[in-house]
mmCIF file of C-alpha atoms and ligand atoms in Angstrom:
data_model
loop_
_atom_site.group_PDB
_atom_site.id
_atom_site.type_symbol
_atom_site.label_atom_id
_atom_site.label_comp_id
_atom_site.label_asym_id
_atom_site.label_seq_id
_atom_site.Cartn_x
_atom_site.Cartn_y
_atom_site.Cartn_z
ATOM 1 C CA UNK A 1 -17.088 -25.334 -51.857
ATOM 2 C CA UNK A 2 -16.214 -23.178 -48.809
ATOM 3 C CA UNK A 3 -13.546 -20.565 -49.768
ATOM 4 C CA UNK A 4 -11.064 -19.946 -46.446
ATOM 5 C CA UNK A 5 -10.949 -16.388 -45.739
ATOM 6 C CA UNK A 6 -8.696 -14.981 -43.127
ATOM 7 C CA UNK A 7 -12.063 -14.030 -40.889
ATOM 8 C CA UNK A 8 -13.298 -17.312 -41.419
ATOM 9 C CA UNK A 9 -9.785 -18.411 -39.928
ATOM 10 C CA UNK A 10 -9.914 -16.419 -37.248
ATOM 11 C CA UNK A 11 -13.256 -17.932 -35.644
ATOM 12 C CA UNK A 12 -12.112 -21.595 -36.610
ATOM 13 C CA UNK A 13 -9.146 -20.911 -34.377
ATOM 14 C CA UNK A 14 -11.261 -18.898 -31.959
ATOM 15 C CA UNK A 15 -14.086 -21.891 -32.067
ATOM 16 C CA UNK A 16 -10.970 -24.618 -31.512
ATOM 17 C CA UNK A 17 -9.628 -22.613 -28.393
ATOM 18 C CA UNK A 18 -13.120 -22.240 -27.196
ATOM 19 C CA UNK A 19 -13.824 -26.481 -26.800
ATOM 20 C CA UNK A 20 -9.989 -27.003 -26.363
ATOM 21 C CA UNK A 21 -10.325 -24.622 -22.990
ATOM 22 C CA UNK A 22 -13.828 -26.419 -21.861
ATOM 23 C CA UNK A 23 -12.485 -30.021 -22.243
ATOM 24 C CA UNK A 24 -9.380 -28.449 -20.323
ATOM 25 C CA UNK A 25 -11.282 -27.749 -17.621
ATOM 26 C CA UNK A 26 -13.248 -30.503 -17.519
ATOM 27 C CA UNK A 27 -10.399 -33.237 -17.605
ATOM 28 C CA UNK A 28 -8.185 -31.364 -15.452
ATOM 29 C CA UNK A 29 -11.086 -31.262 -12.463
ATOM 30 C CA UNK A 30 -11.999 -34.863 -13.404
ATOM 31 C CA UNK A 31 -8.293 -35.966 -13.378
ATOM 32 C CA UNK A 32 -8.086 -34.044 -9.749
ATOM 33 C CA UNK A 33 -11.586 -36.122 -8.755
ATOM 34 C CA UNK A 34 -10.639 -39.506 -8.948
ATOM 35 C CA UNK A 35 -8.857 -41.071 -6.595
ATOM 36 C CA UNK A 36 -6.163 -42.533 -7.851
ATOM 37 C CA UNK A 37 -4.526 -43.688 -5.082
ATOM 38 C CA UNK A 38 -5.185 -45.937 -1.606
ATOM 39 C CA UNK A 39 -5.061 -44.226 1.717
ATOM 40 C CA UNK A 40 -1.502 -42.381 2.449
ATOM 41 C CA UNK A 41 0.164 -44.218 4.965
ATOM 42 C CA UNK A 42 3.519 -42.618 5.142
ATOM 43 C CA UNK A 43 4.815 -39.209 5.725
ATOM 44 C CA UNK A 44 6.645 -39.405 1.982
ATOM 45 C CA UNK A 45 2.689 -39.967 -0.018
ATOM 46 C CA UNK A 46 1.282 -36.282 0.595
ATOM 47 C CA UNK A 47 4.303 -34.818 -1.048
ATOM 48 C CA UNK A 48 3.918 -37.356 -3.873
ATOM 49 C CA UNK A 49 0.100 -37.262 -4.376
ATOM 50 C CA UNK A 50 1.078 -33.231 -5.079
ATOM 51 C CA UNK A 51 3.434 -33.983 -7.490
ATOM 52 C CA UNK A 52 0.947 -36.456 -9.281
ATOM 53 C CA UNK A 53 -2.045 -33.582 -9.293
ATOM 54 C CA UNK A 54 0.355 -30.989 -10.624
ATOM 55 C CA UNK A 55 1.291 -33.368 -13.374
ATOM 56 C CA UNK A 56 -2.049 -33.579 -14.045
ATOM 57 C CA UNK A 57 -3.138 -30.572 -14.073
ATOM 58 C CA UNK A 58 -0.145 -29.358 -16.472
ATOM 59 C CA UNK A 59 -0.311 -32.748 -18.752
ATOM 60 C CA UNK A 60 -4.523 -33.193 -19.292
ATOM 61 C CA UNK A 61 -4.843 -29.214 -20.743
ATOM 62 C CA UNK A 62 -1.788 -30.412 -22.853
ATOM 63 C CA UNK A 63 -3.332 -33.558 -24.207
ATOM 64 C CA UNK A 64 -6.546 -31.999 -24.740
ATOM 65 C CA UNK A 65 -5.424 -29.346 -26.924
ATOM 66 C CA UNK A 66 -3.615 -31.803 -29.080
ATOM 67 C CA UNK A 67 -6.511 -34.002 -29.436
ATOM 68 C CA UNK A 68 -8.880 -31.149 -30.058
ATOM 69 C CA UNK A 69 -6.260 -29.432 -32.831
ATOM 70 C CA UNK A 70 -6.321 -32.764 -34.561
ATOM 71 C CA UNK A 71 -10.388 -33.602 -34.482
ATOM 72 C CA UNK A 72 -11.024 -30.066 -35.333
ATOM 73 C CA UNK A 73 -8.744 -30.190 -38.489
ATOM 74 C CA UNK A 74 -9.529 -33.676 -39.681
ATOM 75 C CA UNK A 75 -13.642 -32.194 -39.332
ATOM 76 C CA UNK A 76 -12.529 -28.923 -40.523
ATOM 77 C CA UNK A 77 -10.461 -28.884 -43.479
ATOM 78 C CA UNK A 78 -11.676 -32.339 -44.996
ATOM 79 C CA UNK A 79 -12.036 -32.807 -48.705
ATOM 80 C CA UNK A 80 -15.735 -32.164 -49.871
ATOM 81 C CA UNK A 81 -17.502 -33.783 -52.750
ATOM 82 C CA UNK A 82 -15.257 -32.957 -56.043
ATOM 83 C CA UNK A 83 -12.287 -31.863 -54.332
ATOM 84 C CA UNK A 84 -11.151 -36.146 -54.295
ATOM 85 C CA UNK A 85 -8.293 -35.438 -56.732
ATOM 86 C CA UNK A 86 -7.673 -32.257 -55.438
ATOM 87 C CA UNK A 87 -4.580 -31.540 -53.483
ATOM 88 C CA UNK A 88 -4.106 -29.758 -50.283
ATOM 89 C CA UNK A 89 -2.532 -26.160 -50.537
ATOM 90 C CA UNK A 90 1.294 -26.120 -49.943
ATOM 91 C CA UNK A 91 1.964 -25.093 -46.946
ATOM 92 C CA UNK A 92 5.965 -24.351 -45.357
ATOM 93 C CA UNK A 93 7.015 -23.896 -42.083
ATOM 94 C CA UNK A 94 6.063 -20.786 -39.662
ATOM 95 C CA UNK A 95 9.209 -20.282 -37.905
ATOM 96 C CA UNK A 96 7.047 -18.380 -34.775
ATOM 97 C CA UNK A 97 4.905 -21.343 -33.987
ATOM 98 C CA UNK A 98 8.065 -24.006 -34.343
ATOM 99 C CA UNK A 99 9.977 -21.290 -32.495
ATOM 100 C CA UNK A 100 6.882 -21.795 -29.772
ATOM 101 C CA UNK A 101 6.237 -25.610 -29.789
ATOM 102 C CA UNK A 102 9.725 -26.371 -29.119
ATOM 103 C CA UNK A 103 10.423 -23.807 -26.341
ATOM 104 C CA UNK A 104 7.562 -24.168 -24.633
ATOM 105 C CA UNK A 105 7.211 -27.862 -23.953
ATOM 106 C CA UNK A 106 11.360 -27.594 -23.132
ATOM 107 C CA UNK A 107 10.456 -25.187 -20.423
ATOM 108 C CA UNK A 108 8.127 -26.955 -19.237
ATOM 109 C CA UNK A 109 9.608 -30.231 -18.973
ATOM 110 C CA UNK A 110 12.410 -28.202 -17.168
ATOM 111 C CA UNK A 111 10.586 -26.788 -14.904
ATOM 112 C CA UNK A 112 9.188 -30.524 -13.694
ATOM 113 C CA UNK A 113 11.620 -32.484 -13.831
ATOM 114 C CA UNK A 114 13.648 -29.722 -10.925
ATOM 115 C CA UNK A 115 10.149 -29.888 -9.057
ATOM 116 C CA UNK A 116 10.056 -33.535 -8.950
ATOM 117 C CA UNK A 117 13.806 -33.969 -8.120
ATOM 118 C CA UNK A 118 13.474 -31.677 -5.151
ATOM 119 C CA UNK A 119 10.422 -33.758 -3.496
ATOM 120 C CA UNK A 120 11.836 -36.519 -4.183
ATOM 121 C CA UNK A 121 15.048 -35.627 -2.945
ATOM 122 C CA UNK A 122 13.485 -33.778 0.103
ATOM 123 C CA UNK A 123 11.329 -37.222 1.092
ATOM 124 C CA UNK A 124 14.423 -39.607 0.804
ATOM 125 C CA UNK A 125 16.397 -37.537 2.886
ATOM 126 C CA UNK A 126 18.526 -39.810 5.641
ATOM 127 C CA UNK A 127 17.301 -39.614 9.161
ATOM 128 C CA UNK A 128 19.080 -40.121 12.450
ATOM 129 C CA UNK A 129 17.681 -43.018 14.238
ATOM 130 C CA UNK A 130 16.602 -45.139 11.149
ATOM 131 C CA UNK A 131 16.011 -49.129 11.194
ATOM 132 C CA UNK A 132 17.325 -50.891 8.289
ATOM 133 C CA UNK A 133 15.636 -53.778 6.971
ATOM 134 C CA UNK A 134 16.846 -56.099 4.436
ATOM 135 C CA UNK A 135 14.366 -56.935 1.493
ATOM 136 C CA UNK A 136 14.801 -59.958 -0.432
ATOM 137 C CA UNK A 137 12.768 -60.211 -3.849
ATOM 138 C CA UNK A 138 12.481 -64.099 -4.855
ATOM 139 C CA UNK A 139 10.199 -66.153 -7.604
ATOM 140 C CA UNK A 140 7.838 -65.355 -6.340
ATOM 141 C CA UNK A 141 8.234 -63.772 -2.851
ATOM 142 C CA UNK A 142 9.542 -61.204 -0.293
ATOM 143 C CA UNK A 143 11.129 -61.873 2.867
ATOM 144 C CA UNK A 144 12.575 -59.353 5.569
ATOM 145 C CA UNK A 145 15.384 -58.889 7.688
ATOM 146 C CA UNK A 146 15.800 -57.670 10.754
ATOM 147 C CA UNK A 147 19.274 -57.289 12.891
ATOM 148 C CA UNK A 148 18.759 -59.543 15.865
ATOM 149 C CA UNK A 149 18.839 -57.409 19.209
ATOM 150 C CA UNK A 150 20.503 -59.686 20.845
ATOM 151 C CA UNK A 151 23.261 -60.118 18.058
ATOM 152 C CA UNK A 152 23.859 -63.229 16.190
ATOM 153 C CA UNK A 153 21.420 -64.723 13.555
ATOM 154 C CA UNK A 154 19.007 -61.852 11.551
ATOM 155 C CA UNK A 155 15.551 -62.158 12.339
ATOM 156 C CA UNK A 156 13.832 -63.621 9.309
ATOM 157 C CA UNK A 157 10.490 -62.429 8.500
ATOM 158 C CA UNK A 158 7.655 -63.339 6.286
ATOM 159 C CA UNK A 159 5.540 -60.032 7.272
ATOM 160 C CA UNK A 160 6.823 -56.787 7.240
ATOM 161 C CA UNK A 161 6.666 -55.180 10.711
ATOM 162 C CA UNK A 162 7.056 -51.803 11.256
ATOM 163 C CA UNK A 163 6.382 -48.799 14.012
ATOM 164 C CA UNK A 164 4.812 -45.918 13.376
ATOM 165 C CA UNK A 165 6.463 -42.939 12.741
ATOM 166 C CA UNK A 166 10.247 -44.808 12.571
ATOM 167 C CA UNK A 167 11.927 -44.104 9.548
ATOM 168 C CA UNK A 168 13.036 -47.330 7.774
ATOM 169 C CA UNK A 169 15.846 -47.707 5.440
ATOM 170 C CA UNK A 170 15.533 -50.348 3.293
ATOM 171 C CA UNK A 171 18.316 -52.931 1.237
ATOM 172 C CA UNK A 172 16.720 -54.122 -1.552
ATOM 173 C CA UNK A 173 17.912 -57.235 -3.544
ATOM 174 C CA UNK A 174 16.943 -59.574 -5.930
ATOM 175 C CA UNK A 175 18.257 -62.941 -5.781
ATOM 176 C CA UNK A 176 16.991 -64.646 -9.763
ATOM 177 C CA UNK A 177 15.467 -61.336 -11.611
ATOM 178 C CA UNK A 178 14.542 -58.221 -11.495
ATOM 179 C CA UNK A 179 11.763 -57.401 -9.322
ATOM 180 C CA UNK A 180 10.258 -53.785 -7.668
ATOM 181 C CA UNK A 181 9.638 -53.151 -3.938
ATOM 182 C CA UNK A 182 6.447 -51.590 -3.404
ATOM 183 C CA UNK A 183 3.713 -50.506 -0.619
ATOM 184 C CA UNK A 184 1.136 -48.418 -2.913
ATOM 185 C CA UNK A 185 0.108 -47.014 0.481
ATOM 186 C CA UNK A 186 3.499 -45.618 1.224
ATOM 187 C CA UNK A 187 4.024 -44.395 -2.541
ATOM 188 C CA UNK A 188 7.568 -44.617 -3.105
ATOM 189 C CA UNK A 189 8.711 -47.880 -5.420
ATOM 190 C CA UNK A 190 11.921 -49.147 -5.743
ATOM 191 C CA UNK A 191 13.400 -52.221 -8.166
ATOM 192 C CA UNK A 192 15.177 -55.282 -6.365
ATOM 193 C CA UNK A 193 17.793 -55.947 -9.271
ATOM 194 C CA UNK A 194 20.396 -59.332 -9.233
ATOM 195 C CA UNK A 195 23.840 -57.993 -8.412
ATOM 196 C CA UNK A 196 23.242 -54.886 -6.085
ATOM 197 C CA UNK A 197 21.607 -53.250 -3.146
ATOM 198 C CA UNK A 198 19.043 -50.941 -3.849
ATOM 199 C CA UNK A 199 17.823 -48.418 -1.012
ATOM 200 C CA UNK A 200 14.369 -46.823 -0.173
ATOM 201 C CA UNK A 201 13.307 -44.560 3.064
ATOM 202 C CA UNK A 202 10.152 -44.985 4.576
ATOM 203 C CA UNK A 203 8.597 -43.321 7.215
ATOM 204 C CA UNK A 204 5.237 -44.785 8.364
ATOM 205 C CA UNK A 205 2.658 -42.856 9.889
ATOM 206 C CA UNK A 206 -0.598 -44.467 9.995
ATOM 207 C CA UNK A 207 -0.937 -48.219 11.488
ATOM 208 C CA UNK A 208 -2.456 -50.632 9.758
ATOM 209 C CA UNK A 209 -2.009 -53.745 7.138
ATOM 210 C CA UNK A 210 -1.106 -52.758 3.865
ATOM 211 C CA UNK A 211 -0.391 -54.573 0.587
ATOM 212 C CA UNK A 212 3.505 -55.225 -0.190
ATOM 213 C CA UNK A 213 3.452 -55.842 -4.572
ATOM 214 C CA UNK A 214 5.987 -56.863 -6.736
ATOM 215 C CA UNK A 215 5.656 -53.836 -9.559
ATOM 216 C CA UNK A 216 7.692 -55.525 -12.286
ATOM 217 C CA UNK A 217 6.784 -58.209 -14.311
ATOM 218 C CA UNK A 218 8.824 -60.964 -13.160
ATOM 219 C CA UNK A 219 7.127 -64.318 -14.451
ATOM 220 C CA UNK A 220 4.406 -66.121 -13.886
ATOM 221 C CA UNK A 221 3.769 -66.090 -10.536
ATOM 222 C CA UNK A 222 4.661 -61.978 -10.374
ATOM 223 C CA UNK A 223 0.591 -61.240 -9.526
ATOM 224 C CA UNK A 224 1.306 -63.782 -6.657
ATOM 225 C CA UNK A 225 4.245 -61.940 -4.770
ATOM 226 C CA UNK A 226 2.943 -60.547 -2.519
ATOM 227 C CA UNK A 227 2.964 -59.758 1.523
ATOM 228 C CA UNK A 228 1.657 -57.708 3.931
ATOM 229 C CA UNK A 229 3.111 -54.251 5.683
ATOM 230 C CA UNK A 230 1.958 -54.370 9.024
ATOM 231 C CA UNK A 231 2.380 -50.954 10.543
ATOM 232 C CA UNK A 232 2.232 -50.900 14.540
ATOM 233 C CA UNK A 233 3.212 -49.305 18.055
ATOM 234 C CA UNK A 234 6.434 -49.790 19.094
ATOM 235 C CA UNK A 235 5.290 -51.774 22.063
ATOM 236 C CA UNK A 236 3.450 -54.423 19.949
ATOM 237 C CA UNK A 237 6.538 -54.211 17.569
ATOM 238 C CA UNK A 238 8.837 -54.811 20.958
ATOM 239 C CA UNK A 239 6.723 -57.770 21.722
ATOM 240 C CA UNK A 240 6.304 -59.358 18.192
ATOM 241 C CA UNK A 241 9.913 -59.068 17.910
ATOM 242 C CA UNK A 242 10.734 -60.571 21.191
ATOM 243 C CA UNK A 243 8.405 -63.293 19.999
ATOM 244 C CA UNK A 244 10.266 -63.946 16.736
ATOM 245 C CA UNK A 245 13.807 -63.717 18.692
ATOM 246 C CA UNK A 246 12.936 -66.657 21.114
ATOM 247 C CA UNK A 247 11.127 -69.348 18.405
ATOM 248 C CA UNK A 248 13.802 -68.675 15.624
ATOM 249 C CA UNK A 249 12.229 -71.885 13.535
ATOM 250 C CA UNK A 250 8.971 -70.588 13.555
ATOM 251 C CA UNK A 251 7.487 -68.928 10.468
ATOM 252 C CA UNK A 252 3.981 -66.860 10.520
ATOM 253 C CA UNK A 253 1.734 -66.187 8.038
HETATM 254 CU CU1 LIG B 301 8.531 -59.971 -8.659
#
């Protein structure tokens, strides 16, 4: 039988702190270790790889000391041999600590939700200058658009093509269900849904081929849909566009 005196109380608390700050520590610098994401490959992934490392750095201390709160008092204050038919003490509300756990998390979720919509407001910003291209999100495939140079016909494209450092401006649609537009490189996601244009703003800054995905699950074929982002100079884009604007019929890749 252990009695519960209020020193006793104190170092139980003092104890739980103690691991809750330790595993704090240690999930918030293994959280910031792992890379979670592929190269950046657009000027809008720095800004969003900092907003995913402060989330984790405010949400893994958060989780821990739930998790470590709730192990310590199933360990802690579990029945012992002859206290089976016992009941718990009955305990009422503590109007501080409610006061606490419902202010604090309300800040907090506040304070990043305004932090996120800035960034994401500041890297979806309009730019002068920007190409649009036309996504089209199919069962189970993307194609592209471009406006023909020469007027007339879009180009149709099986490959996105793209030149490093433009900023693209994207029309997004779906033409069966809904589906989600995204280059993990470049970060930003956006859904293709039946019935309206969506828009996303890329700017590209490191060449290269990249993955295009489908990020919402859109039958059976959705791990299938996908296609490539091929970032390049504008002189290759110049020529692989003058290319596509003389064979119309001709599809690559
Ligand atoms: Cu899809």
């Amino acid at each position: 039988m252990t009695e519960e005196t209020p020193s006793g109380g104190r170092r139980s608390l003092a104890r739980m702190l103690g691991i809750g700050l330790v595993a704090s520590v240690l999930g918030v610098g293994l959280g910031l270790a792992i890379d979670w994401f592929p190269v950046q490959a657009s000027t809008q992934a720095s800004t969003i790889d900092t907003l995913y490392d402060v989330l984790i750095a405010v949400s893994v201390p958060i989780f821990v000391l739930v998790s470590v709160v709730v192990l310590y008092c199933v360990w802690r204050f579990r029945a012992r041999p002859g206290q089976e038919l016992e009941d718990g003490a009955p305990i009422h509300g503590d109007t501080r600590l409610e006061v606490i756990w419902t202010a604090l998390p309300a800040v907090l979720l506040i304070a990043l939700c305004t932090y996120a919509f800035v960034a994401l407001d500041d890297i979806e910003a309009a730019q002068p200058d920007e190409r649009r291209i036309r996504v089209t999100a199919q069962q189970y495939a993307w194609s592209f658009e471009y406006p023909n140079p020469r007027g007339g016909e879009p180009i149709r494209a099986e490959e996105l093509v793209l030149v490093e450092g433009e900023t693209v401006r994207f029309d997004i649609r779906a033409l069966d269900v809904i589906h989600s537009f995204w280059v993990p490189a470049f970060r930003m996601k956006r859904d293709a849904v039946p019935g309206i244009t969506t828009q996303l703003r890329i700017t590209p800054n490191r060449r290269g081929r990249y993955p295009v995905v489908c990020a919402e699950l859109c039958g059976l074929g959705h791990a299938f849909m996908r296609a490539t982002a091929n970032v390049v100079s504008r002189q290759e884009f110049d020529a692989w566009m003058a290319q596509q604007t003389q064979g119309t019929q001709e599809r690559g890749g």
